[in-house]
mmCIF file of C-alpha atoms in Angstrom:
data_model
loop_
_atom_site.group_PDB
_atom_site.id
_atom_site.type_symbol
_atom_site.label_atom_id
_atom_site.label_comp_id
_atom_site.label_asym_id
_atom_site.label_seq_id
_atom_site.Cartn_x
_atom_site.Cartn_y
_atom_site.Cartn_z
ATOM 1 C CA MET A 1 -109.836 2.709 -4.053
ATOM 2 C CA THR A 2 -109.585 6.164 -2.504
ATOM 3 C CA THR A 3 -112.413 5.369 -0.053
ATOM 4 C CA ARG A 4 -110.297 2.515 1.321
ATOM 5 C CA TYR A 5 -107.255 4.766 1.663
ATOM 6 C CA ASN A 6 -108.772 8.045 2.882
ATOM 7 C CA TYR A 7 -112.470 8.921 2.726
ATOM 8 C CA LEU A 8 -111.758 12.649 2.794
ATOM 9 C CA LEU A 9 -109.658 12.254 -0.353
ATOM 10 C CA PHE A 10 -112.528 10.418 -2.044
ATOM 11 C CA HIS A 11 -114.980 13.123 -1.003
ATOM 12 C CA ASN A 12 -112.758 15.919 -2.314
ATOM 13 C CA LEU A 13 -112.301 14.153 -5.658
ATOM 14 C CA ALA A 14 -116.027 13.436 -6.003
ATOM 15 C CA GLU A 15 -116.985 17.027 -5.252
ATOM 16 C CA ALA A 16 -114.222 18.400 -7.496
ATOM 17 C CA PHE A 17 -115.623 16.285 -10.343
ATOM 18 C CA ALA A 18 -119.079 17.788 -9.841
ATOM 19 C CA ILE A 19 -117.765 21.344 -9.423
ATOM 20 C CA VAL A 20 -115.685 21.212 -12.621
ATOM 21 C CA ILE A 21 -118.654 19.915 -14.636
ATOM 22 C CA ALA A 22 -121.035 22.494 -13.123
ATOM 23 C CA CYS A 23 -118.615 25.314 -14.006
ATOM 24 C CA GLY A 24 -118.205 23.825 -17.487
ATOM 25 C CA ILE A 25 -121.985 23.867 -17.978
ATOM 26 C CA PHE A 26 -122.011 27.531 -16.982
ATOM 27 C CA MET A 27 -119.163 28.461 -19.342
ATOM 28 C CA VAL A 28 -120.798 26.795 -22.342
ATOM 29 C CA ALA A 29 -124.261 28.186 -21.538
ATOM 30 C CA TRP A 30 -123.002 31.723 -20.850
ATOM 31 C CA ASN A 31 -120.848 31.977 -23.956
ATOM 32 C CA THR A 32 -123.592 30.668 -26.237
ATOM 33 C CA ARG A 33 -126.455 32.693 -24.741
ATOM 34 C CA ASN A 34 -126.562 35.069 -27.719
ATOM 35 C CA PHE A 35 -126.683 32.222 -30.256
ATOM 36 C CA THR A 36 -129.556 30.167 -28.895
ATOM 37 C CA ASN A 37 -133.307 30.665 -28.719
ATOM 38 C CA ASN A 38 -133.589 28.148 -25.855
ATOM 39 C CA SER A 39 -133.356 30.038 -22.565
ATOM 40 C CA CYS A 40 -133.619 26.763 -20.660
ATOM 41 C CA PHE A 41 -129.933 25.930 -21.089
ATOM 42 C CA THR A 42 -128.763 29.453 -20.274
ATOM 43 C CA PHE A 43 -130.797 29.404 -17.069
ATOM 44 C CA ILE A 44 -129.449 25.964 -16.095
ATOM 45 C CA GLY A 45 -125.914 27.217 -16.751
ATOM 46 C CA ILE A 46 -126.311 30.158 -14.381
ATOM 47 C CA ALA A 47 -127.927 27.920 -11.770
ATOM 48 C CA TYR A 48 -125.099 25.403 -11.911
ATOM 49 C CA LEU A 49 -122.469 28.101 -11.377
ATOM 50 C CA PHE A 50 -124.057 28.979 -8.043
ATOM 51 C CA THR A 51 -124.569 25.301 -7.265
ATOM 52 C CA ALA A 52 -120.823 24.866 -7.803
ATOM 53 C CA ILE A 53 -120.011 27.764 -5.466
ATOM 54 C CA VAL A 54 -122.046 26.248 -2.628
ATOM 55 C CA GLU A 55 -120.674 22.794 -3.492
ATOM 56 C CA LEU A 56 -117.138 24.166 -3.122
ATOM 57 C CA LEU A 57 -117.969 25.583 0.313
ATOM 58 C CA HIS A 58 -119.477 22.201 1.231
ATOM 59 C CA THR A 59 -116.216 20.510 0.194
ATOM 60 C CA LEU A 60 -114.072 22.935 2.203
ATOM 61 C CA ALA A 61 -116.360 22.572 5.244
ATOM 62 C CA TYR A 62 -116.461 18.769 5.248
ATOM 63 C CA LYS A 63 -115.592 17.026 8.504
ATOM 64 C CA GLY A 64 -111.803 16.652 8.669
ATOM 65 C CA MET A 65 -111.041 19.712 6.525
ATOM 66 C CA PRO A 66 -109.272 22.491 8.463
ATOM 67 C CA VAL A 67 -110.939 25.432 6.692
ATOM 68 C CA PHE A 68 -113.881 26.086 9.050
ATOM 69 C CA PRO A 69 -112.773 24.893 12.511
ATOM 70 C CA GLY A 70 -115.392 24.469 15.210
ATOM 71 C CA TYR A 71 -118.378 23.801 12.934
ATOM 72 C CA GLY A 72 -118.375 19.986 12.879
ATOM 73 C CA ALA A 73 -120.456 17.895 10.488
ATOM 74 C CA ASN A 74 -123.525 20.157 10.576
ATOM 75 C CA LEU A 75 -122.069 22.905 8.376
ATOM 76 C CA PRO A 76 -121.262 20.751 5.326
ATOM 77 C CA THR A 77 -124.670 19.082 5.623
ATOM 78 C CA GLN A 78 -126.396 22.473 5.652
ATOM 79 C CA LEU A 79 -124.411 23.562 2.593
ATOM 80 C CA TRP A 80 -125.255 20.288 0.830
ATOM 81 C CA ILE A 81 -128.966 20.890 1.347
ATOM 82 C CA VAL A 82 -128.630 24.460 0.046
ATOM 83 C CA ALA A 83 -126.837 23.244 -3.104
ATOM 84 C CA ARG A 84 -129.494 20.599 -3.740
ATOM 85 C CA TYR A 85 -132.351 23.075 -3.303
ATOM 86 C CA ILE A 86 -130.680 25.416 -5.813
ATOM 87 C CA GLU A 87 -130.182 22.582 -8.284
ATOM 88 C CA SER A 88 -133.654 21.042 -7.945
ATOM 89 C CA LEU A 89 -135.642 24.284 -8.023
ATOM 90 C CA SER A 90 -133.621 25.473 -11.023
ATOM 91 C CA LEU A 91 -134.259 22.224 -12.913
ATOM 92 C CA LEU A 92 -137.955 22.623 -12.100
ATOM 93 C CA ALA A 93 -138.047 26.191 -13.420
ATOM 94 C CA ALA A 94 -135.890 25.590 -16.511
ATOM 95 C CA PRO A 95 -138.515 23.868 -18.730
ATOM 96 C CA LEU A 96 -140.872 26.798 -18.165
ATOM 97 C CA LEU A 97 -138.315 29.119 -19.798
ATOM 98 C CA ILE A 98 -137.931 27.274 -23.084
ATOM 99 C CA ASP A 99 -140.131 29.686 -25.065
ATOM 100 C CA ARG A 100 -139.326 32.807 -23.045
ATOM 101 C CA ARG A 101 -136.634 35.426 -23.380
ATOM 102 C CA LEU A 102 -134.261 35.322 -20.423
ATOM 103 C CA ARG A 103 -132.767 38.497 -18.963
ATOM 104 C CA THR A 104 -129.479 36.984 -17.908
ATOM 105 C CA ILE A 105 -128.046 39.790 -15.762
ATOM 106 C CA PRO A 106 -131.116 40.077 -13.460
ATOM 107 C CA VAL A 107 -131.202 36.277 -13.145
ATOM 108 C CA PHE A 108 -127.479 36.198 -12.321
ATOM 109 C CA LEU A 109 -127.844 38.950 -9.718
ATOM 110 C CA GLY A 110 -130.957 37.286 -8.293
ATOM 111 C CA TYR A 111 -129.061 34.056 -7.693
ATOM 112 C CA ALA A 112 -126.155 35.992 -6.170
ATOM 113 C CA LEU A 113 -128.499 37.791 -3.767
ATOM 114 C CA VAL A 114 -130.375 34.664 -2.673
ATOM 115 C CA ILE A 115 -127.191 32.632 -2.159
ATOM 116 C CA SER A 116 -125.576 35.474 -0.228
ATOM 117 C CA LEU A 117 -128.573 35.700 2.123
ATOM 118 C CA VAL A 118 -128.593 31.937 2.689
ATOM 119 C CA LEU A 119 -124.854 31.887 3.432
ATOM 120 C CA VAL A 120 -125.238 34.793 5.853
ATOM 121 C CA SER A 121 -128.051 32.871 7.583
ATOM 122 C CA ILE A 122 -125.637 29.940 8.048
ATOM 123 C CA PHE A 123 -122.342 31.645 8.893
ATOM 124 C CA TYR A 124 -123.363 34.929 10.548
ATOM 125 C CA TRP A 125 -126.977 34.874 11.754
ATOM 126 C CA LYS A 126 -126.781 31.111 12.446
ATOM 127 C CA ILE A 127 -130.529 30.709 11.934
ATOM 128 C CA PHE A 128 -130.443 28.039 9.197
ATOM 129 C CA PRO A 129 -132.020 24.819 10.531
ATOM 130 C CA THR A 130 -129.672 22.206 11.982
ATOM 131 C CA CYS A 131 -129.130 19.294 9.586
ATOM 132 C CA PHE A 132 -126.766 16.973 11.448
ATOM 133 C CA ILE A 133 -126.197 16.321 15.150
ATOM 134 C CA GLU A 134 -122.983 14.599 16.207
ATOM 135 C CA GLY A 135 -123.698 11.243 17.824
ATOM 136 C CA THR A 136 -127.320 11.267 16.662
ATOM 137 C CA GLY A 137 -127.200 11.728 12.904
ATOM 138 C CA LEU A 138 -129.515 13.501 10.490
ATOM 139 C CA THR A 139 -132.220 15.821 11.765
ATOM 140 C CA THR A 140 -135.865 15.666 10.735
ATOM 141 C CA PHE A 141 -135.383 18.862 8.714
ATOM 142 C CA LYS A 142 -132.560 17.347 6.691
ATOM 143 C CA ILE A 143 -134.379 14.092 5.960
ATOM 144 C CA ALA A 144 -137.613 15.926 5.098
ATOM 145 C CA SER A 145 -135.649 18.268 2.830
ATOM 146 C CA GLU A 146 -134.208 15.321 0.888
ATOM 147 C CA TYR A 147 -137.757 14.055 0.246
ATOM 148 C CA VAL A 148 -138.937 17.544 -0.728
ATOM 149 C CA ILE A 149 -135.973 17.904 -3.100
ATOM 150 C CA SER A 150 -136.752 14.497 -4.621
ATOM 151 C CA ALA A 151 -140.382 15.555 -5.144
ATOM 152 C CA ILE A 152 -139.214 18.755 -6.845
ATOM 153 C CA LEU A 153 -136.952 16.711 -9.124
ATOM 154 C CA LEU A 154 -139.839 14.363 -9.999
ATOM 155 C CA ALA A 155 -141.884 17.422 -10.941
ATOM 156 C CA ALA A 156 -138.932 18.616 -13.060
ATOM 157 C CA ILE A 157 -138.946 15.271 -14.910
ATOM 158 C CA PHE A 158 -142.691 15.691 -15.548
ATOM 159 C CA LEU A 159 -142.202 19.195 -16.992
ATOM 160 C CA LEU A 160 -139.239 18.071 -19.106
ATOM 161 C CA THR A 161 -141.331 15.196 -20.459
ATOM 162 C CA ARG A 162 -144.077 17.621 -21.504
ATOM 163 C CA LYS A 163 -141.458 19.633 -23.443
ATOM 164 C CA ARG A 164 -139.574 16.666 -24.860
ATOM 165 C CA ASN A 165 -140.278 17.724 -28.451
ATOM 166 C CA ARG A 166 -138.124 20.814 -27.850
ATOM 167 C CA PHE A 167 -135.017 18.747 -27.057
ATOM 168 C CA ASP A 168 -132.735 16.588 -29.127
ATOM 169 C CA GLY A 169 -133.584 12.966 -28.278
ATOM 170 C CA LYS A 170 -130.177 12.132 -26.806
ATOM 171 C CA ILE A 171 -130.065 15.352 -24.764
ATOM 172 C CA PHE A 172 -133.542 14.641 -23.401
ATOM 173 C CA ARG A 173 -132.612 11.098 -22.342
ATOM 174 C CA LEU A 174 -129.421 12.305 -20.648
ATOM 175 C CA LEU A 175 -131.311 15.032 -18.768
ATOM 176 C CA ILE A 176 -133.942 12.600 -17.509
ATOM 177 C CA ALA A 177 -131.313 10.021 -16.507
ATOM 178 C CA SER A 178 -129.301 12.695 -14.700
ATOM 179 C CA VAL A 179 -132.287 13.946 -12.719
ATOM 180 C CA ALA A 180 -133.402 10.386 -11.899
ATOM 181 C CA THR A 181 -129.917 9.507 -10.640
ATOM 182 C CA THR A 182 -129.925 12.665 -8.533
ATOM 183 C CA ILE A 183 -133.169 11.474 -6.906
ATOM 184 C CA ALA A 184 -131.528 8.127 -6.105
ATOM 185 C CA SER A 185 -128.589 10.042 -4.614
ATOM 186 C CA GLU A 186 -130.933 12.073 -2.416
ATOM 187 C CA MET A 187 -132.590 8.895 -1.154
ATOM 188 C CA ALA A 188 -129.180 7.499 -0.180
ATOM 189 C CA PHE A 189 -128.473 10.698 1.740
ATOM 190 C CA THR A 190 -131.531 10.138 3.931
ATOM 191 C CA LEU A 191 -130.054 6.958 5.389
ATOM 192 C CA TYR A 192 -126.552 7.710 6.669
ATOM 193 C CA THR A 193 -125.575 8.314 10.297
ATOM 194 C CA ASP A 194 -121.844 8.693 9.668
ATOM 195 C CA VAL A 195 -120.485 11.272 7.211
ATOM 196 C CA TYR A 196 -117.765 8.733 6.360
ATOM 197 C CA GLY A 197 -120.213 5.797 6.120
ATOM 198 C CA PHE A 198 -121.345 3.534 3.279
ATOM 199 C CA MET A 199 -124.645 5.287 2.455
ATOM 200 C CA ASN A 200 -122.839 8.619 2.315
ATOM 201 C CA MET A 201 -120.312 7.084 -0.070
ATOM 202 C CA LEU A 202 -123.108 5.576 -2.193
ATOM 203 C CA GLY A 203 -124.805 8.959 -2.377
ATOM 204 C CA HIS A 204 -121.611 10.537 -3.659
ATOM 205 C CA PHE A 205 -121.116 7.794 -6.278
ATOM 206 C CA LEU A 206 -124.647 8.463 -7.550
ATOM 207 C CA MET A 207 -123.899 12.192 -7.549
ATOM 208 C CA ILE A 208 -120.826 11.556 -9.729
ATOM 209 C CA ILE A 209 -122.993 9.603 -12.200
ATOM 210 C CA SER A 210 -125.673 12.303 -12.279
ATOM 211 C CA PHE A 211 -123.145 15.057 -13.038
ATOM 212 C CA TYR A 212 -121.485 12.869 -15.688
ATOM 213 C CA LEU A 213 -124.857 12.389 -17.381
#
């Protein structure tokens, strides 16, 4: 209904849904880190906090929002790609940490450093590859990145499957379904030419489902 009334409203609500859940994952993971022997969830929690931070910047930068004037549709698309790389690479690494002890503070600071450098490359150095050109649509870098991200997520599913005996059955199924839905979302985001268009909307609906799962 909100897409019919105002697409920007729909986008803000969709992203807010994802951001709240990502922050919730972090809060649960962080506050239970001393009571679990599974570093996988703690690592995912930290990763999703930084995903949420970039996701929030993406929301504020979206075309039509008055927060970052003069940037156009390229900035939110760049930030989207950054958030998805953080999420996918973290989900790929997480299964490898199941039987390892995680040093949370270095991991937290490592994420903070990497994200800070990426944001500086976008806002200050302006050397991050262009992802969207007004009047033309998605760049080759952006489309290729979506396929790379999808491949990373497929690899994450493979690693999770190899460790399935370390997860509760329901948790495992939800994780796999979430990652699979994220892949479908990424595929939708390779096809839009208008940031207010149908494929963009479909991608955000799939994103909502993936975060719900």
